[in-house]
Coordinates of N, CA, C and O in Angstrom, one line a residue:
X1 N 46.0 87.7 103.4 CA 44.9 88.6 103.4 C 43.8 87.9 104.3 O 43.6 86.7 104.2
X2 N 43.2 88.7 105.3 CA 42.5 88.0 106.0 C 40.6 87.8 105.3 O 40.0 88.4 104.5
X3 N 40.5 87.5 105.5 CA 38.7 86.7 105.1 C 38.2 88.1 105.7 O 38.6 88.6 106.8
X4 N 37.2 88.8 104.8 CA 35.9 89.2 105.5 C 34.9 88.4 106.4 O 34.1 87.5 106.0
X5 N 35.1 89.1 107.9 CA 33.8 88.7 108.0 C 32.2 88.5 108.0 O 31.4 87.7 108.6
X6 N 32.0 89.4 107.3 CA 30.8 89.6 106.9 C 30.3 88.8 105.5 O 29.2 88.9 105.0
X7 N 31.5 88.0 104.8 CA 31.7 87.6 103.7 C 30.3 86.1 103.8 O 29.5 86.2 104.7
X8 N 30.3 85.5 103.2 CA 29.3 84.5 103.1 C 30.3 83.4 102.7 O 31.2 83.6 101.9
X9 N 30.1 82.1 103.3 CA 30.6 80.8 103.5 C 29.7 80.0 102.6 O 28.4 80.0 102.7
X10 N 30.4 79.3 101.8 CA 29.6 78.4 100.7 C 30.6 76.9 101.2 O 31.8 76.8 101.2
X11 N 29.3 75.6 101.6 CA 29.7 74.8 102.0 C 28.9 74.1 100.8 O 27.7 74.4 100.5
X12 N 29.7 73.0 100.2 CA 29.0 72.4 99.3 C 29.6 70.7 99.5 O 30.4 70.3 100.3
X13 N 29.1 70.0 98.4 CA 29.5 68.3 98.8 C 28.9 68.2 97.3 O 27.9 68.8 96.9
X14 N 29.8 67.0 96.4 CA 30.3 66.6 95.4 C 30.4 65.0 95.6 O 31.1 64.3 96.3
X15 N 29.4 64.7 94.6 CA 29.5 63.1 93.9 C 30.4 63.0 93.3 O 30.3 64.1 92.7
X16 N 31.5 62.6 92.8 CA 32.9 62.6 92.0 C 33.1 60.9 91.7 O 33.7 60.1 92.3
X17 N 32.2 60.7 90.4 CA 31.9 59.0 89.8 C 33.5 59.0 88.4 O 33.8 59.7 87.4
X18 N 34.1 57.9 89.0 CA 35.3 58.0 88.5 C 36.0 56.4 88.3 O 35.7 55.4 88.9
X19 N 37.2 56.6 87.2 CA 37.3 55.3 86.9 C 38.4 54.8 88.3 O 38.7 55.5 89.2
X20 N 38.7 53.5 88.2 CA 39.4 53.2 89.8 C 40.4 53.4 89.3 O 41.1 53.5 90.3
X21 N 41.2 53.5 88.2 CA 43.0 54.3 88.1 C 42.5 55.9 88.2 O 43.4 56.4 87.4
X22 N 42.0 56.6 88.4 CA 42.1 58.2 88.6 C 41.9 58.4 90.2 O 42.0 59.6 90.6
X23 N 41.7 57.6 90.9 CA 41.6 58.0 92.4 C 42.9 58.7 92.8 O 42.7 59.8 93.3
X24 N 44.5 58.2 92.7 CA 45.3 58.8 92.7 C 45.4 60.3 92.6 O 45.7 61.1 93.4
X25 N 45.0 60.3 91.1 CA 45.1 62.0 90.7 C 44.5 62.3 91.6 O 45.0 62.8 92.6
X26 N 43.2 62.2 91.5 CA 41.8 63.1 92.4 C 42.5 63.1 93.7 O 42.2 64.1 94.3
X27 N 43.2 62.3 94.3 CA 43.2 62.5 95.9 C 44.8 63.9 95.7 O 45.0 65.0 96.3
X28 N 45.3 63.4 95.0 CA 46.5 64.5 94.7 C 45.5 65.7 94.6 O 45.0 66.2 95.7
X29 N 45.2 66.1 93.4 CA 44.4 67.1 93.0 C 43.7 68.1 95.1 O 44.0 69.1 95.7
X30 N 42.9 67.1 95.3 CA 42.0 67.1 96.9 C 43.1 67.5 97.4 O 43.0 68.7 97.5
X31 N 44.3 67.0 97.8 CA 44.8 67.7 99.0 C 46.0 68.7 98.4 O 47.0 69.1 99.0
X32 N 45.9 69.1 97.2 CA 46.5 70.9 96.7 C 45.8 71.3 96.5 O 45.9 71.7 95.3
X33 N 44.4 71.5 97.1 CA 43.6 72.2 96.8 C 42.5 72.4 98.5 O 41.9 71.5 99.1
X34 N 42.6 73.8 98.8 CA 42.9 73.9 100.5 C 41.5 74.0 100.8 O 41.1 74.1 101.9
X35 N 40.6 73.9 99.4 CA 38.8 74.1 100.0 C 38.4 73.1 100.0 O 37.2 72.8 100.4
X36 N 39.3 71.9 99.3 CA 38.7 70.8 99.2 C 38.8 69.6 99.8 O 40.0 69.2 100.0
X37 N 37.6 68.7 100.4 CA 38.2 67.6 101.3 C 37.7 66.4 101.1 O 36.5 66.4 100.8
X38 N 38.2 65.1 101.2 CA 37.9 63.5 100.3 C 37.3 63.4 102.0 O 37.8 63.2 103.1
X39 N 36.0 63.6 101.4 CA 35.3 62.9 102.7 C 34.8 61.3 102.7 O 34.3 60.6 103.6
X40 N 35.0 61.0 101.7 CA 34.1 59.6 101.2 C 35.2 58.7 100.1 O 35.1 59.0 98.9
X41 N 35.9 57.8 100.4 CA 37.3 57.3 99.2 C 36.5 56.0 98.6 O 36.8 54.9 99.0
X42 N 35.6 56.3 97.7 CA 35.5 54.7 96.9 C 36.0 54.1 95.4 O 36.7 54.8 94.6
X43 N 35.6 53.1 95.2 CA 36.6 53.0 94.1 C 36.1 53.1 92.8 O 36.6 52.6 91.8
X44 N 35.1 53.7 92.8 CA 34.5 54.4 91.7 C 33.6 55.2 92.0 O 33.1 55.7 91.0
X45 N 33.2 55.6 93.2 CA 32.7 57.0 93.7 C 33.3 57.6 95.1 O 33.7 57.0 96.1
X46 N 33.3 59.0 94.6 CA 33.6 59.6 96.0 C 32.9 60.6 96.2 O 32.2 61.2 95.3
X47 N 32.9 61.1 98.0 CA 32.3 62.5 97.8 C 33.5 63.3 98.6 O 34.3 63.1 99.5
X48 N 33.3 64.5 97.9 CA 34.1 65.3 98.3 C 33.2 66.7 98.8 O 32.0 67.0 98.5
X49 N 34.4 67.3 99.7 CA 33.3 68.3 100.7 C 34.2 69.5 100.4 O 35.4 69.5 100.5
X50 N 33.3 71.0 99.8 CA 34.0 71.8 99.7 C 33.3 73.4 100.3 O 32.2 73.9 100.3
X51 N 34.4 73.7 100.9 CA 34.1 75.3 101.7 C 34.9 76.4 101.6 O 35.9 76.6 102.4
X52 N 34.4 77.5 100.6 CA 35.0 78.4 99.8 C 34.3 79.8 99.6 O 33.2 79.9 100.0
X53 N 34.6 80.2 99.2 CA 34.1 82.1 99.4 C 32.4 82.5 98.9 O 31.5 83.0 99.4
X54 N 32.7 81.6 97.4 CA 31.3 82.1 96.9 C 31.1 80.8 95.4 O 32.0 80.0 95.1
X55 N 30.1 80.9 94.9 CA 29.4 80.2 94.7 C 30.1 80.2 92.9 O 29.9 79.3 92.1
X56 N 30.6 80.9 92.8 CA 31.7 80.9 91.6 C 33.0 79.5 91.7 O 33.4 78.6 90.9
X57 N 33.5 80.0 93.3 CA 34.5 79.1 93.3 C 33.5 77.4 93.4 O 33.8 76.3 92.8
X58 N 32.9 77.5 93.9 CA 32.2 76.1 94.2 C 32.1 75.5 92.7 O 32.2 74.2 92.6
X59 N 31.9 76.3 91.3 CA 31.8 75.9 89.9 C 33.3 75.6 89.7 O 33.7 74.7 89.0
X60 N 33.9 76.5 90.2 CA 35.3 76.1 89.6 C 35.9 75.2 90.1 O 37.0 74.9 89.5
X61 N 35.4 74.5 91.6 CA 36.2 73.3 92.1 C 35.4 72.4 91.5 O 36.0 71.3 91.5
X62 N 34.3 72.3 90.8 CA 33.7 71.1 90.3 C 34.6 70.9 88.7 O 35.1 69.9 88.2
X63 N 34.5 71.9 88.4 CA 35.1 72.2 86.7 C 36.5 71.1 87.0 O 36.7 70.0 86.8
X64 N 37.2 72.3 87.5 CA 38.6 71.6 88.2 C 38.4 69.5 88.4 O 39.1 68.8 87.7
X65 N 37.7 69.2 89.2 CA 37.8 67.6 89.1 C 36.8 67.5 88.0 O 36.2 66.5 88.3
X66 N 36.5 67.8 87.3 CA 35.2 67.5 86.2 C 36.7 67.7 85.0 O 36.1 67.8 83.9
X67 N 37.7 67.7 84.8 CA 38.8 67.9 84.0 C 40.0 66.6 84.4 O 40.6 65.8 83.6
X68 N 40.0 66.7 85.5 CA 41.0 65.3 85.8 C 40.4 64.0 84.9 O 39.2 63.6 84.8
X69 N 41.6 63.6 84.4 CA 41.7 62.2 83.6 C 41.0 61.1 84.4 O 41.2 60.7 85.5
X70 N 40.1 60.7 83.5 CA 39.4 59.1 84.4 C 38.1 59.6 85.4 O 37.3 58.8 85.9
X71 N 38.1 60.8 85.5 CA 37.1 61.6 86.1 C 35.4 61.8 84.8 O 35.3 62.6 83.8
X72 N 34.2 60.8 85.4 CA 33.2 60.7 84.2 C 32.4 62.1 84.9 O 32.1 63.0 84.2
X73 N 32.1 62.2 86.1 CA 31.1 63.1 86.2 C 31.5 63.4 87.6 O 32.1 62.7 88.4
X74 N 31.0 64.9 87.7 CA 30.9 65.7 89.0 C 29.4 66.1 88.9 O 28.9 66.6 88.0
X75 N 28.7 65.5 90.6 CA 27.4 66.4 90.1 C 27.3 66.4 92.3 O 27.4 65.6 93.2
X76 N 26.8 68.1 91.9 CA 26.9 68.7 93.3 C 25.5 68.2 94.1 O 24.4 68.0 93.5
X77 N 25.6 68.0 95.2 CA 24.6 67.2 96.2 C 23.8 68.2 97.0 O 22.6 68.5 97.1
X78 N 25.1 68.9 97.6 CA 24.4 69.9 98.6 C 25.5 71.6 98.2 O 26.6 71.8 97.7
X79 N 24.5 72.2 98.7 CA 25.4 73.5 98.6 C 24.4 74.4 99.7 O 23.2 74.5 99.7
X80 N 25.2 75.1 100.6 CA 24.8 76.0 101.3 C 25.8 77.1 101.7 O 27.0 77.0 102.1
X81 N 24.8 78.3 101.5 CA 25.6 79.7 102.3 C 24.8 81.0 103.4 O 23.7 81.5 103.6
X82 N 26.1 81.0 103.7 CA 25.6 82.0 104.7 C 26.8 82.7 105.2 O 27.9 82.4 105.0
X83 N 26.4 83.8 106.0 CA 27.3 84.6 106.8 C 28.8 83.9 107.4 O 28.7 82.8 108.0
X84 N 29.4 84.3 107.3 CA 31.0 83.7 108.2 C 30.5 83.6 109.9 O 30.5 82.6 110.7
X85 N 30.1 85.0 109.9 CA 29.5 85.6 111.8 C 28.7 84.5 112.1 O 29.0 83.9 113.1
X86 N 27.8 84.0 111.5 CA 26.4 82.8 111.9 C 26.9 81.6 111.9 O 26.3 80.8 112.6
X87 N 28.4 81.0 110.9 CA 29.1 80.2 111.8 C 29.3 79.8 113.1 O 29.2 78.8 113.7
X88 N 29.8 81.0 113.5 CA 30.7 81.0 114.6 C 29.4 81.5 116.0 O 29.5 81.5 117.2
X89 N 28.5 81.8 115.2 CA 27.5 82.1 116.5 C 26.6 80.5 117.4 O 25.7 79.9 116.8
X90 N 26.8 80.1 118.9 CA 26.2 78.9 119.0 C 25.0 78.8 118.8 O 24.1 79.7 118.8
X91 N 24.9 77.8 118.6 CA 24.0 76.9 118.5 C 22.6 76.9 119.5 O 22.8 76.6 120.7
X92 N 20.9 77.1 119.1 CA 20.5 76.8 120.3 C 20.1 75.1 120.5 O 20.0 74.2 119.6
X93 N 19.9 74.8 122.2 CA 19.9 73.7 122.2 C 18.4 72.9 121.9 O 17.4 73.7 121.9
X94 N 18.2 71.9 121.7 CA 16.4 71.7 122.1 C 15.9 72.3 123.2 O 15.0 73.1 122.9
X95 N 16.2 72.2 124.5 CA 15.5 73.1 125.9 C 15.2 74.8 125.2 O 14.2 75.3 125.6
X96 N 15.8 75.4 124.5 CA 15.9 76.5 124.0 C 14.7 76.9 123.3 O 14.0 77.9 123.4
X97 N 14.7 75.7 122.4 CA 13.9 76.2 121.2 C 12.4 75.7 121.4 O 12.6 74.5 121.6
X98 N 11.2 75.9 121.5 CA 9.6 75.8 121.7 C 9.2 76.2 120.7 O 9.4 77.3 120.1
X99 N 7.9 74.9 120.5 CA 7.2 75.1 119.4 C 6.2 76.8 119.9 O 6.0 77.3 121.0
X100 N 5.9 77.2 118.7 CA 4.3 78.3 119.4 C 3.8 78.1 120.4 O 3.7 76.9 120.5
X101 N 3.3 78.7 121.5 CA 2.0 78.7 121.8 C 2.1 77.2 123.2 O 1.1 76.7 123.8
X102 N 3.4 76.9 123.3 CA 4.3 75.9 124.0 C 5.0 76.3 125.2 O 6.2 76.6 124.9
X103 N 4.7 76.4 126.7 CA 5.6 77.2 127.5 C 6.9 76.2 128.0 O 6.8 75.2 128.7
X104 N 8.2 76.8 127.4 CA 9.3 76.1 127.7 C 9.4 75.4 129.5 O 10.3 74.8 129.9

């Protein structure tokens, strides 16, 4: 099924404070799971980066490692959404952008 594009992109990032035998699981867990990514591998904290449809699944990937064995706490850092289209739209640069009342 293809993604809507007009759908909204939820990018979020995850503290994942854990005992040092559960890293295993969690990294298992992280790579069968296609929204989720071990941006950060420590040995009793990590962060993980997650990008998924809506703001439901973002609870349920926290739930999800907030359930793995040896796993003490999930607590979300950042979360943002927006349009799929405003991804993909560039970027402007500094030369671009002026303050008010400022001639480029």
């Amino acid at each position: 099924m293809k993604p809507d594009e007009n759908a909204d992109v939820h990018i979020a990032s995850f503290v994942v404070q854990h005992r040092a035998e559960a890293i295993d699981a969690m990294v298992a867990h992280i790579d069968a799971t296609a929204d989720l990514e071990l941006a950060l591998r420590g040995d009793i904290r990590s962060v993980v980066l997650c990008e998924c449809a809506n703001q439901y699944a973002v609870l349920d990937r926290m739930d999800a490692l907030r359930a793995l064995p040896g796993v003490l706490n999930v607590a979300l850092v950042y979360h943002h959404a927006e349009p799929r289209e405003a991804l993909d739209a560039p970027v402007q640069t500094a030369p671009d952008i002026a303050a008010p009342g400022v001639a480029p």
